Amino acid sequence: MSTERGQGMAEGKARDGQAPPNSIEAEQAVLGAILLNAEAVEEVIGVIGTDPDFNFFSETHRMIYKSMMALYADGIPIDIMTLMKEMQRRHPKHTNVSYLGELTGAVPTSANVVYYAKIVGDLALLRNVIQKCTLACQMAHQEDDPQTILTKLEKEVFELVQAGRKVKMVHVREVIDATLAQFESQMSETGIVGLATGFAQMDQMLGGFIPGDFIVIGARPSTGKTAFAVNIARNMSFSKVPVAFFSLEMRKEQIVSRMVTSITGITKDTLRTSNHDVTREKLRNATDIVKQAPFYVDGTSGYNPLEIRSALRRLVTKHKVRVAFIDYLQLLSPVTRSRNRNEDVAEISKLLKETAKDLDIAMVALGQLNRDGAGPDAGMANLRDSGAIEQDADVVMILKKSKKTTGHITAEIDKQRNGPTGSFEIDYDVSTQLMSDVGTWSYSRSSTYPARQKTFTDEDKQYKIVNLGGVSVQWDDEIQF
């Protein structure tokens, strides 16, 4: 056994002569326990997974474990005889029958195999951390652009984190309380399980935006998908839900301008023709409200999903962000560019989905439809560049110009993993970029706040006022426009 230890130390010498973290004895114990009890392989996989190159320090042990995984995959019991034949077939140079026999004597029983496997896995992570740090030093000497270094390093670290994740099965009692809380929230007066969007019909169908969900909103250009996202983000942030908005197409000033315009009704035409004193007062009042909203916006182009993930991790930690908007998905750069655009977008979609789940936030990605999506029958199959988007998404919503009413758009929920599909109509004032549930528009002449509020009319002509940003508006009379 000491011979193998010497081989392992030699093959892993660091530049300073110090061997990376390893325990040949623990590796021997893991392999020996599997040979003593073939069923122990499933416990080992649950701790360190199936990748021998990542987990084992000794090259011989890597070959042995790789052969064990091949036998396990083929449903062949693992013992000295089957392992020896597999080794001779796959790795004849590393086949040592006497050493395989010695492994069975490395441990008296397989009872502690999980403990040994955890040692092997922890040391493997430490070795790979050292490797990534060494890579970072090399890049720092070779690269001129620090952002390029950080992006590459973040990708390496992300892959390392993913490699360290193994199966974590838990008893139902550990999740039943959270499940009960979801049922109780569904029985609440609002019926909203997740985060309210300010669009009553959408909240009723989706139960709000659920943290952990990946939500895709697709549309052809100039349909109103950015306006829809900005309106949702505004509603949520005005309700004190921290929001992050990544605009890869428009400058951040344009996004904020849309927010201000949507609540003041001030357009470019208004600025040219209106009473400037009144307009300035409206703008000041509106900007005071916007400043108080927990709304974080980034107008940088060319981000990749890992850069988005890194920024969101900081925002979640520091500002408790609950929902993120990406405008739009196909403008994100792939982490590793391939020759196939569909593969690039599939990687982007997968990483956004993982980010939503890992950070427990609602991830809302806008997406372009292909040219075939310009027709009335457009659906999620028309999302541009990759079918993986519709597979990864928990919710897919397609926006179209309404067939029924001018000034409306139709939102079709084509996919909802945990609920019904269907459609609803949205009022869309293109001049002000304001969207809301279909109803009656009113405003108060006497209000000091630039009051453009939504009201809903019932059969008795009574109006329920929806407050905007916690601002109480005194309604003196109703004026239609």
PDB file of N, CA and C in Angstrom, residues 119-215:
ATOM      1  N   ILE A 119     -14.173  12.307   2.962  1.00  0.00           N
ATOM      2  CA  ILE A 119     -12.771  12.752   3.023  1.00  0.00           C
ATOM      3  C   ILE A 119     -12.217  12.909   1.616  1.00  0.00           C
ATOM      4  N   VAL A 120     -12.460  11.909   0.770  1.00  0.00           N
ATOM      5  CA  VAL A 120     -11.974  11.954  -0.613  1.00  0.00           C
ATOM      6  C   VAL A 120     -12.564  13.153  -1.350  1.00  0.00           C
ATOM      7  N   GLY A 121     -13.859  13.380  -1.196  1.00  0.00           N
ATOM      8  CA  GLY A 121     -14.521  14.485  -1.881  1.00  0.00           C
ATOM      9  C   GLY A 121     -14.047  15.844  -1.411  1.00  0.00           C
ATOM     10  N   ASP A 122     -13.875  16.012  -0.104  1.00  0.00           N
ATOM     11  CA  ASP A 122     -13.420  17.296   0.436  1.00  0.00           C
ATOM     12  C   ASP A 122     -12.007  17.632  -0.041  1.00  0.00           C
ATOM     13  N   LEU A 123     -11.132  16.632  -0.042  1.00  0.00           N
ATOM     14  CA  LEU A 123      -9.762  16.865  -0.497  1.00  0.00           C
ATOM     15  C   LEU A 123      -9.718  17.157  -1.994  1.00  0.00           C
ATOM     16  N   ALA A 124     -10.600  16.522  -2.751  1.00  0.00           N
ATOM     17  CA  ALA A 124     -10.684  16.795  -4.188  1.00  0.00           C
ATOM     18  C   ALA A 124     -11.074  18.251  -4.436  1.00  0.00           C
ATOM     19  N   LEU A 125     -12.035  18.749  -3.663  1.00  0.00           N
ATOM     20  CA  LEU A 125     -12.428  20.153  -3.794  1.00  0.00           C
ATOM     21  C   LEU A 125     -11.264  21.081  -3.477  1.00  0.00           C
ATOM     22  N   LEU A 126     -10.517  20.775  -2.421  1.00  0.00           N
ATOM     23  CA  LEU A 126      -9.369  21.610  -2.061  1.00  0.00           C
ATOM     24  C   LEU A 126      -8.320  21.605  -3.159  1.00  0.00           C
ATOM     25  N   ARG A 127      -8.060  20.441  -3.756  1.00  0.00           N
ATOM     26  CA  ARG A 127      -7.082  20.377  -4.846  1.00  0.00           C
ATOM     27  C   ARG A 127      -7.518  21.241  -6.019  1.00  0.00           C
ATOM     28  N   ASN A 128      -8.796  21.177  -6.322  1.00  0.00           N
ATOM     29  CA  ASN A 128      -9.300  21.937  -7.463  1.00  0.00           C
ATOM     30  C   ASN A 128      -9.354  23.427  -7.175  1.00  0.00           C
ATOM     31  N   VAL A 129      -9.558  23.800  -5.907  1.00  0.00           N
ATOM     32  CA  VAL A 129      -9.470  25.217  -5.550  1.00  0.00           C
ATOM     33  C   VAL A 129      -8.059  25.730  -5.802  1.00  0.00           C
ATOM     34  N   ILE A 130      -7.064  24.946  -5.394  1.00  0.00           N
ATOM     35  CA  ILE A 130      -5.665  25.323  -5.626  1.00  0.00           C
ATOM     36  C   ILE A 130      -5.396  25.444  -7.120  1.00  0.00           C
ATOM     37  N   GLN A 131      -5.935  24.501  -7.892  1.00  0.00           N
ATOM     38  CA  GLN A 131      -5.737  24.525  -9.340  1.00  0.00           C
ATOM     39  C   GLN A 131      -6.340  25.792  -9.959  1.00  0.00           C
ATOM     40  N   LYS A 132      -7.546  26.163  -9.518  1.00  0.00           N
ATOM     41  CA  LYS A 132      -8.193  27.360 -10.068  1.00  0.00           C
ATOM     42  C   LYS A 132      -7.430  28.627  -9.680  1.00  0.00           C
ATOM     43  N   CYS A 133      -6.921  28.652  -8.451  1.00  0.00           N
ATOM     44  CA  CYS A 133      -6.155  29.820  -8.014  1.00  0.00           C
ATOM     45  C   CYS A 133      -4.844  29.940  -8.795  1.00  0.00           C
ATOM     46  N   THR A 134      -4.235  28.807  -9.075  1.00  0.00           N
ATOM     47  CA  THR A 134      -3.016  28.811  -9.891  1.00  0.00           C
ATOM     48  C   THR A 134      -3.316  29.317 -11.291  1.00  0.00           C
ATOM     49  N   LEU A 135      -4.447  28.868 -11.834  1.00  0.00           N
ATOM     50  CA  LEU A 135      -4.871  29.328 -13.149  1.00  0.00           C
ATOM     51  C   LEU A 135      -5.097  30.835 -13.149  1.00  0.00           C
ATOM     52  N   ALA A 136      -5.696  31.340 -12.065  1.00  0.00           N
ATOM     53  CA  ALA A 136      -5.935  32.781 -11.962  1.00  0.00           C
ATOM     54  C   ALA A 136      -4.617  33.554 -11.977  1.00  0.00           C
ATOM     55  N   CYS A 137      -3.613  33.038 -11.278  1.00  0.00           N
ATOM     56  CA  CYS A 137      -2.294  33.697 -11.271  1.00  0.00           C
ATOM     57  C   CYS A 137      -1.678  33.708 -12.663  1.00  0.00           C
ATOM     58  N   GLN A 138      -1.802  32.593 -13.368  1.00  0.00           N
ATOM     59  CA  GLN A 138      -1.249  32.518 -14.718  1.00  0.00           C
ATOM     60  C   GLN A 138      -1.947  33.508 -15.643  1.00  0.00           C
ATOM     61  N   MET A 139      -3.266  33.580 -15.550  1.00  0.00           N
ATOM     62  CA  MET A 139      -4.023  34.504 -16.399  1.00  0.00           C
ATOM     63  C   MET A 139      -3.668  35.953 -16.078  1.00  0.00           C
ATOM     64  N   ALA A 140      -3.449  36.232 -14.787  1.00  0.00           N
ATOM     65  CA  ALA A 140      -3.114  37.603 -14.388  1.00  0.00           C
ATOM     66  C   ALA A 140      -1.800  38.055 -15.008  1.00  0.00           C
ATOM     67  N   HIS A 141      -0.898  37.115 -15.256  1.00  0.00           N
ATOM     68  CA  HIS A 141       0.387  37.448 -15.880  1.00  0.00           C
ATOM     69  C   HIS A 141       0.284  37.513 -17.400  1.00  0.00           C
ATOM     70  N   GLN A 142      -0.725  36.835 -17.967  1.00  0.00           N
ATOM     71  CA  GLN A 142      -0.804  36.727 -19.419  1.00  0.00           C
ATOM     72  C   GLN A 142      -1.844  37.664 -20.042  1.00  0.00           C
ATOM     73  N   GLU A 143      -2.908  37.970 -19.296  1.00  0.00           N
ATOM     74  CA  GLU A 143      -3.996  38.784 -19.827  1.00  0.00           C
ATOM     75  C   GLU A 143      -3.831  40.249 -19.423  1.00  0.00           C
ATOM     76  N   ASP A 144      -4.237  41.140 -20.319  1.00  0.00           N
ATOM     77  CA  ASP A 144      -4.185  42.566 -20.016  1.00  0.00           C
ATOM     78  C   ASP A 144      -5.496  43.077 -19.418  1.00  0.00           C
ATOM     79  N   ASP A 145      -6.588  42.439 -19.775  1.00  0.00           N
ATOM     80  CA  ASP A 145      -7.907  42.919 -19.366  1.00  0.00           C
ATOM     81  C   ASP A 145      -8.374  42.196 -18.107  1.00  0.00           C
ATOM     82  N   PRO A 146      -8.475  42.888 -16.975  1.00  0.00           N
ATOM     83  CA  PRO A 146      -8.885  42.225 -15.735  1.00  0.00           C
ATOM     84  C   PRO A 146     -10.310  41.668 -15.802  1.00  0.00           C
ATOM     85  N   GLN A 147     -11.203  42.319 -16.583  1.00  0.00           N
ATOM     86  CA  GLN A 147     -12.568  41.810 -16.688  1.00  0.00           C
ATOM     87  C   GLN A 147     -12.592  40.445 -17.376  1.00  0.00           C
ATOM     88  N   THR A 148     -11.716  40.268 -18.362  1.00  0.00           N
ATOM     89  CA  THR A 148     -11.617  38.967 -19.037  1.00  0.00           C
ATOM     90  C   THR A 148     -11.163  37.895 -18.060  1.00  0.00           C
ATOM     91  N   ILE A 149     -10.204  38.247 -17.211  1.00  0.00           N
ATOM     92  CA  ILE A 149      -9.710  37.304 -16.204  1.00  0.00           C
ATOM     93  C   ILE A 149     -10.829  36.919 -15.249  1.00  0.00           C
ATOM     94  N   LEU A 150     -11.559  37.928 -14.765  1.00  0.00           N
ATOM     95  CA  LEU A 150     -12.625  37.663 -13.805  1.00  0.00           C
ATOM     96  C   LEU A 150     -13.722  36.791 -14.403  1.00  0.00           C
ATOM     97  N   THR A 151     -14.066  37.056 -15.667  1.00  0.00           N
ATOM     98  CA  THR A 151     -15.102  36.258 -16.328  1.00  0.00           C
ATOM     99  C   THR A 151     -14.667  34.803 -16.458  1.00  0.00           C
ATOM    100  N   LYS A 152     -13.432  34.587 -16.896  1.00  0.00           N
ATOM    101  CA  LYS A 152     -12.921  33.217 -17.026  1.00  0.00           C
ATOM    102  C   LYS A 152     -12.832  32.526 -15.675  1.00  0.00           C
ATOM    103  N   LEU A 153     -12.364  33.269 -14.677  1.00  0.00           N
ATOM    104  CA  LEU A 153     -12.216  32.680 -13.351  1.00  0.00           C
ATOM    105  C   LEU A 153     -13.580  32.349 -12.756  1.00  0.00           C
ATOM    106  N   GLU A 154     -14.553  33.227 -12.976  1.00  0.00           N
ATOM    107  CA  GLU A 154     -15.890  32.976 -12.452  1.00  0.00           C
ATOM    108  C   GLU A 154     -16.480  31.720 -13.075  1.00  0.00           C
ATOM    109  N   LYS A 155     -16.236  31.526 -14.359  1.00  0.00           N
ATOM    110  CA  LYS A 155     -16.703  30.312 -15.032  1.00  0.00           C
ATOM    111  C   LYS A 155     -16.067  29.078 -14.405  1.00  0.00           C
ATOM    112  N   GLU A 156     -14.751  29.154 -14.149  1.00  0.00           N
ATOM    113  CA  GLU A 156     -14.052  28.018 -13.547  1.00  0.00           C
ATOM    114  C   GLU A 156     -14.594  27.715 -12.148  1.00  0.00           C
ATOM    115  N   VAL A 157     -14.804  28.757 -11.360  1.00  0.00           N
ATOM    116  CA  VAL A 157     -15.306  28.564  -9.999  1.00  0.00           C
ATOM    117  C   VAL A 157     -16.734  28.016 -10.025  1.00  0.00           C
ATOM    118  N   PHE A 158     -17.563  28.533 -10.956  1.00  0.00           N
ATOM    119  CA  PHE A 158     -18.933  28.042 -11.076  1.00  0.00           C
ATOM    120  C   PHE A 158     -18.940  26.549 -11.397  1.00  0.00           C
ATOM    121  N   GLU A 159     -18.079  26.121 -12.321  1.00  0.00           N
ATOM    122  CA  GLU A 159     -17.995  24.705 -12.659  1.00  0.00           C
ATOM    123  C   GLU A 159     -17.529  23.882 -11.460  1.00  0.00           C
ATOM    124  N   LEU A 160     -16.643  24.476 -10.649  1.00  0.00           N
ATOM    125  CA  LEU A 160     -16.170  23.782  -9.455  1.00  0.00           C
ATOM    126  C   LEU A 160     -17.296  23.618  -8.445  1.00  0.00           C
ATOM    127  N   VAL A 161     -18.099  24.662  -8.269  1.00  0.00           N
ATOM    128  CA  VAL A 161     -19.247  24.583  -7.354  1.00  0.00           C
ATOM    129  C   VAL A 161     -20.225  23.518  -7.830  1.00  0.00           C
ATOM    130  N   GLN A 162     -20.482  23.498  -9.149  1.00  0.00           N
ATOM    131  CA  GLN A 162     -21.398  22.507  -9.700  1.00  0.00           C
ATOM    132  C   GLN A 162     -20.862  21.098  -9.484  1.00  0.00           C
ATOM    133  N   ALA A 163     -19.549  20.921  -9.647  1.00  0.00           N
ATOM    134  CA  ALA A 163     -18.940  19.601  -9.474  1.00  0.00           C
ATOM    135  C   ALA A 163     -19.042  19.128  -8.028  1.00  0.00           C
ATOM    136  N   GLY A 164     -19.073  20.074  -7.098  1.00  0.00           N
ATOM    137  CA  GLY A 164     -19.144  19.720  -5.686  1.00  0.00           C
ATOM    138  C   GLY A 164     -20.537  19.380  -5.205  1.00  0.00           C
ATOM    139  N   ARG A 165     -21.543  19.554  -6.068  1.00  0.00           N
ATOM    140  CA  ARG A 165     -22.920  19.265  -5.677  1.00  0.00           C
ATOM    141  C   ARG A 165     -23.255  17.813  -5.959  1.00  0.00           C
ATOM    142  N   LYS A 166     -23.719  17.139  -4.960  1.00  0.00           N
ATOM    143  CA  LYS A 166     -24.096  15.732  -5.111  1.00  0.00           C
ATOM    144  C   LYS A 166     -25.558  15.565  -4.714  1.00  0.00           C
ATOM    145  N   VAL A 167     -26.021  14.364  -4.893  1.00  0.00           N
ATOM    146  CA  VAL A 167     -27.415  14.059  -4.569  1.00  0.00           C
ATOM    147  C   VAL A 167     -27.679  14.325  -3.095  1.00  0.00           C
ATOM    148  N   LYS A 168     -28.750  15.081  -2.807  1.00  0.00           N
ATOM    149  CA  LYS A 168     -29.097  15.389  -1.419  1.00  0.00           C
ATOM    150  C   LYS A 168     -30.555  15.015  -1.186  1.00  0.00           C
ATOM    151  N   MET A 169     -30.786  13.729  -0.939  1.00  0.00           N
ATOM    152  CA  MET A 169     -32.128  13.249  -0.691  1.00  0.00           C
ATOM    153  C   MET A 169     -32.489  13.513   0.767  1.00  0.00           C
ATOM    154  N   VAL A 170     -33.704  14.007   1.003  1.00  0.00           N
ATOM    155  CA  VAL A 170     -34.148  14.294   2.371  1.00  0.00           C
ATOM    156  C   VAL A 170     -35.483  13.623   2.605  1.00  0.00           C
ATOM    157  N   HIS A 171     -35.795  13.406   3.868  1.00  0.00           N
ATOM    158  CA  HIS A 171     -37.090  12.844   4.234  1.00  0.00           C
ATOM    159  C   HIS A 171     -38.166  13.898   4.038  1.00  0.00           C
ATOM    160  N   VAL A 172     -39.362  13.437   3.743  1.00  0.00           N
ATOM    161  CA  VAL A 172     -40.460  14.348   3.449  1.00  0.00           C
ATOM    162  C   VAL A 172     -40.740  15.307   4.608  1.00  0.00           C
ATOM    163  N   ARG A 173     -40.428  14.903   5.830  1.00  0.00           N
ATOM    164  CA  ARG A 173     -40.713  15.768   6.984  1.00  0.00           C
ATOM    165  C   ARG A 173     -39.927  17.079   6.915  1.00  0.00           C
ATOM    166  N   GLU A 174     -38.798  17.072   6.178  1.00  0.00           N
ATOM    167  CA  GLU A 174     -37.964  18.265   6.098  1.00  0.00           C
ATOM    168  C   GLU A 174     -38.509  19.310   5.129  1.00  0.00           C
ATOM    169  N   VAL A 175     -39.458  18.918   4.294  1.00  0.00           N
ATOM    170  CA  VAL A 175     -40.025  19.871   3.334  1.00  0.00           C
ATOM    171  C   VAL A 175     -41.523  20.078   3.520  1.00  0.00           C
ATOM    172  N   ILE A 176     -42.136  19.317   4.420  1.00  0.00           N
ATOM    173  CA  ILE A 176     -43.591  19.396   4.545  1.00  0.00           C
ATOM    174  C   ILE A 176     -44.042  20.740   5.095  1.00  0.00           C
ATOM    175  N   ASP A 177     -43.263  21.348   5.994  1.00  0.00           N
ATOM    176  CA  ASP A 177     -43.664  22.646   6.562  1.00  0.00           C
ATOM    177  C   ASP A 177     -43.716  23.727   5.486  1.00  0.00           C
ATOM    178  N   ALA A 178     -42.706  23.740   4.595  1.00  0.00           N
ATOM    179  CA  ALA A 178     -42.697  24.725   3.511  1.00  0.00           C
ATOM    180  C   ALA A 178     -43.859  24.481   2.553  1.00  0.00           C
ATOM    181  N   THR A 179     -44.181  23.208   2.323  1.00  0.00           N
ATOM    182  CA  THR A 179     -45.301  22.876   1.448  1.00  0.00           C
ATOM    183  C   THR A 179     -46.615  23.349   2.058  1.00  0.00           C
ATOM    184  N   LEU A 180     -46.768  23.147   3.365  1.00  0.00           N
ATOM    185  CA  LEU A 180     -47.979  23.585   4.058  1.00  0.00           C
ATOM    186  C   LEU A 180     -48.115  25.101   3.977  1.00  0.00           C
ATOM    187  N   ALA A 181     -46.999  25.811   4.113  1.00  0.00           N
ATOM    188  CA  ALA A 181     -47.042  27.268   4.025  1.00  0.00           C
ATOM    189  C   ALA A 181     -47.528  27.714   2.650  1.00  0.00           C
ATOM    190  N   GLN A 182     -47.142  26.983   1.596  1.00  0.00           N
ATOM    191  CA  GLN A 182     -47.620  27.315   0.257  1.00  0.00           C
ATOM    192  C   GLN A 182     -49.131  27.125   0.152  1.00  0.00           C
ATOM    193  N   PHE A 183     -49.631  26.010   0.692  1.00  0.00           N
ATOM    194  CA  PHE A 183     -51.082  25.774   0.662  1.00  0.00           C
ATOM    195  C   PHE A 183     -51.826  26.875   1.414  1.00  0.00           C
ATOM    196  N   GLU A 184     -51.292  27.267   2.574  1.00  0.00           N
ATOM    197  CA  GLU A 184     -51.956  28.297   3.373  1.00  0.00           C
ATOM    198  C   GLU A 184     -51.971  29.634   2.645  1.00  0.00           C
ATOM    199  N   SER A 185     -50.880  29.937   1.917  1.00  0.00           N
ATOM    200  CA  SER A 185     -50.855  31.195   1.181  1.00  0.00           C
ATOM    201  C   SER A 185     -51.859  31.172   0.034  1.00  0.00           C
ATOM    202  N   GLN A 186     -52.074  29.982  -0.542  1.00  0.00           N
ATOM    203  CA  GLN A 186     -53.058  29.860  -1.610  1.00  0.00           C
ATOM    204  C   GLN A 186     -54.478  30.051  -1.089  1.00  0.00           C
ATOM    205  N   MET A 187     -54.676  29.782   0.222  1.00  0.00           N
ATOM    206  CA  MET A 187     -55.999  29.958   0.805  1.00  0.00           C
ATOM    207  C   MET A 187     -56.207  31.367   1.350  1.00  0.00           C
ATOM    208  N   SER A 188     -55.209  32.247   1.121  1.00  0.00           N
ATOM    209  CA  SER A 188     -55.330  33.620   1.593  1.00  0.00           C
ATOM    210  C   SER A 188     -56.316  34.385   0.733  1.00  0.00           C
ATOM    211  N   GLU A 189     -56.634  35.593   1.145  1.00  0.00           N
ATOM    212  CA  GLU A 189     -57.613  36.390   0.417  1.00  0.00           C
ATOM    213  C   GLU A 189     -57.169  36.682  -1.007  1.00  0.00           C
ATOM    214  N   THR A 190     -55.902  36.928  -1.201  1.00  0.00           N
ATOM    215  CA  THR A 190     -55.419  37.256  -2.543  1.00  0.00           C
ATOM    216  C   THR A 190     -55.227  36.025  -3.403  1.00  0.00           C
ATOM    217  N   GLY A 191     -54.919  34.885  -2.770  1.00  0.00           N
ATOM    218  CA  GLY A 191     -54.638  33.676  -3.537  1.00  0.00           C
ATOM    219  C   GLY A 191     -53.298  33.708  -4.239  1.00  0.00           C
ATOM    220  N   ILE A 192     -52.473  34.687  -3.914  1.00  0.00           N
ATOM    221  CA  ILE A 192     -51.172  34.834  -4.572  1.00  0.00           C
ATOM    222  C   ILE A 192     -50.110  34.128  -3.742  1.00  0.00           C
ATOM    223  N   VAL A 193     -49.498  33.121  -4.349  1.00  0.00           N
ATOM    224  CA  VAL A 193     -48.465  32.355  -3.647  1.00  0.00           C
ATOM    225  C   VAL A 193     -47.126  33.089  -3.693  1.00  0.00           C
ATOM    226  N   GLY A 194     -46.858  33.732  -4.824  1.00  0.00           N
ATOM    227  CA  GLY A 194     -45.563  34.378  -5.011  1.00  0.00           C
ATOM    228  C   GLY A 194     -45.622  35.882  -4.856  1.00  0.00           C
ATOM    229  N   LEU A 195     -44.929  36.577  -5.741  1.00  0.00           N
ATOM    230  CA  LEU A 195     -44.795  38.030  -5.679  1.00  0.00           C
ATOM    231  C   LEU A 195     -45.814  38.677  -6.618  1.00  0.00           C
ATOM    232  N   ALA A 196     -46.644  39.561  -6.074  1.00  0.00           N
ATOM    233  CA  ALA A 196     -47.668  40.215  -6.884  1.00  0.00           C
ATOM    234  C   ALA A 196     -47.031  41.106  -7.934  1.00  0.00           C
ATOM    235  N   THR A 197     -47.578  41.070  -9.147  1.00  0.00           N
ATOM    236  CA  THR A 197     -47.016  41.829 -10.263  1.00  0.00           C
ATOM    237  C   THR A 197     -47.736  43.143 -10.514  1.00  0.00           C
ATOM    238  N   GLY A 198     -48.893  43.343  -9.887  1.00  0.00           N
ATOM    239  CA  GLY A 198     -49.688  44.530 -10.166  1.00  0.00           C
ATOM    240  C   GLY A 198     -50.643  44.343 -11.326  1.00  0.00           C
ATOM    241  N   PHE A 199     -50.611  43.185 -11.959  1.00  0.00           N
ATOM    242  CA  PHE A 199     -51.567  42.829 -13.007  1.00  0.00           C
ATOM    243  C   PHE A 199     -52.466  41.727 -12.451  1.00  0.00           C
ATOM    244  N   ALA A 200     -53.700  42.099 -12.067  1.00  0.00           N
ATOM    245  CA  ALA A 200     -54.577  41.197 -11.318  1.00  0.00           C
ATOM    246  C   ALA A 200     -54.866  39.901 -12.066  1.00  0.00           C
ATOM    247  N   GLN A 201     -55.131  40.001 -13.366  1.00  0.00           N
ATOM    248  CA  GLN A 201     -55.466  38.793 -14.116  1.00  0.00           C
ATOM    249  C   GLN A 201     -54.271  37.852 -14.225  1.00  0.00           C
ATOM    250  N   MET A 202     -53.091  38.412 -14.426  1.00  0.00           N
ATOM    251  CA  MET A 202     -51.897  37.581 -14.490  1.00  0.00           C
ATOM    252  C   MET A 202     -51.602  36.939 -13.136  1.00  0.00           C
ATOM    253  N   ASP A 203     -51.760  37.722 -12.065  1.00  0.00           N
ATOM    254  CA  ASP A 203     -51.520  37.168 -10.733  1.00  0.00           C
ATOM    255  C   ASP A 203     -52.496  36.043 -10.421  1.00  0.00           C
ATOM    256  N   GLN A 204     -53.734  36.191 -10.881  1.00  0.00           N
ATOM    257  CA  GLN A 204     -54.733  35.153 -10.636  1.00  0.00           C
ATOM    258  C   GLN A 204     -54.364  33.860 -11.354  1.00  0.00           C
ATOM    259  N   MET A 205     -53.826  33.974 -12.563  1.00  0.00           N
ATOM    260  CA  MET A 205     -53.480  32.789 -13.343  1.00  0.00           C
ATOM    261  C   MET A 205     -52.175  32.147 -12.896  1.00  0.00           C
ATOM    262  N   LEU A 206     -51.202  32.986 -12.523  1.00  0.00           N
ATOM    263  CA  LEU A 206     -49.879  32.470 -12.151  1.00  0.00           C
ATOM    264  C   LEU A 206     -49.686  32.313 -10.655  1.00  0.00           C
ATOM    265  N   GLY A 207     -50.530  33.000  -9.860  1.00  0.00           N
ATOM    266  CA  GLY A 207     -50.279  33.047  -8.425  1.00  0.00           C
ATOM    267  C   GLY A 207     -49.146  33.985  -8.081  1.00  0.00           C
ATOM    268  N   GLY A 208     -48.892  34.974  -8.980  1.00  0.00           N
ATOM    269  CA  GLY A 208     -47.750  35.861  -8.797  1.00  0.00           C
ATOM    270  C   GLY A 208     -46.492  35.218  -9.368  1.00  0.00           C
ATOM    271  N   PHE A 209     -45.380  35.940  -9.323  1.00  0.00           N
ATOM    272  CA  PHE A 209     -44.096  35.391  -9.743  1.00  0.00           C
ATOM    273  C   PHE A 209     -43.506  34.590  -8.584  1.00  0.00           C
ATOM    274  N   ILE A 210     -43.243  33.316  -8.818  1.00  0.00           N
ATOM    275  CA  ILE A 210     -42.766  32.410  -7.764  1.00  0.00           C
ATOM    276  C   ILE A 210     -41.243  32.444  -7.693  1.00  0.00           C
ATOM    277  N   PRO A 211     -40.647  32.739  -6.527  1.00  0.00           N
ATOM    278  CA  PRO A 211     -39.193  32.666  -6.394  1.00  0.00           C
ATOM    279  C   PRO A 211     -38.678  31.280  -6.794  1.00  0.00           C
ATOM    280  N   GLY A 212     -37.635  31.267  -7.590  1.00  0.00           N
ATOM    281  CA  GLY A 212     -37.095  30.010  -8.099  1.00  0.00           C
ATOM    282  C   GLY A 212     -37.557  29.681  -9.498  1.00  0.00           C
ATOM    283  N   ASP A 213     -38.595  30.382  -9.977  1.00  0.00           N
ATOM    284  CA  ASP A 213     -39.118  30.112 -11.315  1.00  0.00           C
ATOM    285  C   ASP A 213     -38.356  30.896 -12.385  1.00  0.00           C
ATOM    286  N   PHE A 214     -38.269  30.298 -13.548  1.00  0.00           N
ATOM    287  CA  PHE A 214     -37.692  30.931 -14.731  1.00  0.00           C
ATOM    288  C   PHE A 214     -38.854  31.259 -15.661  1.00  0.00           C
ATOM    289  N   ILE A 215     -39.121  32.552 -15.840  1.00  0.00           N
ATOM    290  CA  ILE A 215     -40.290  33.033 -16.585  1.00  0.00           C
ATOM    291  C   ILE A 215     -39.814  33.706 -17.867  1.00  0.00           C
TER     292      ILE A 215
END
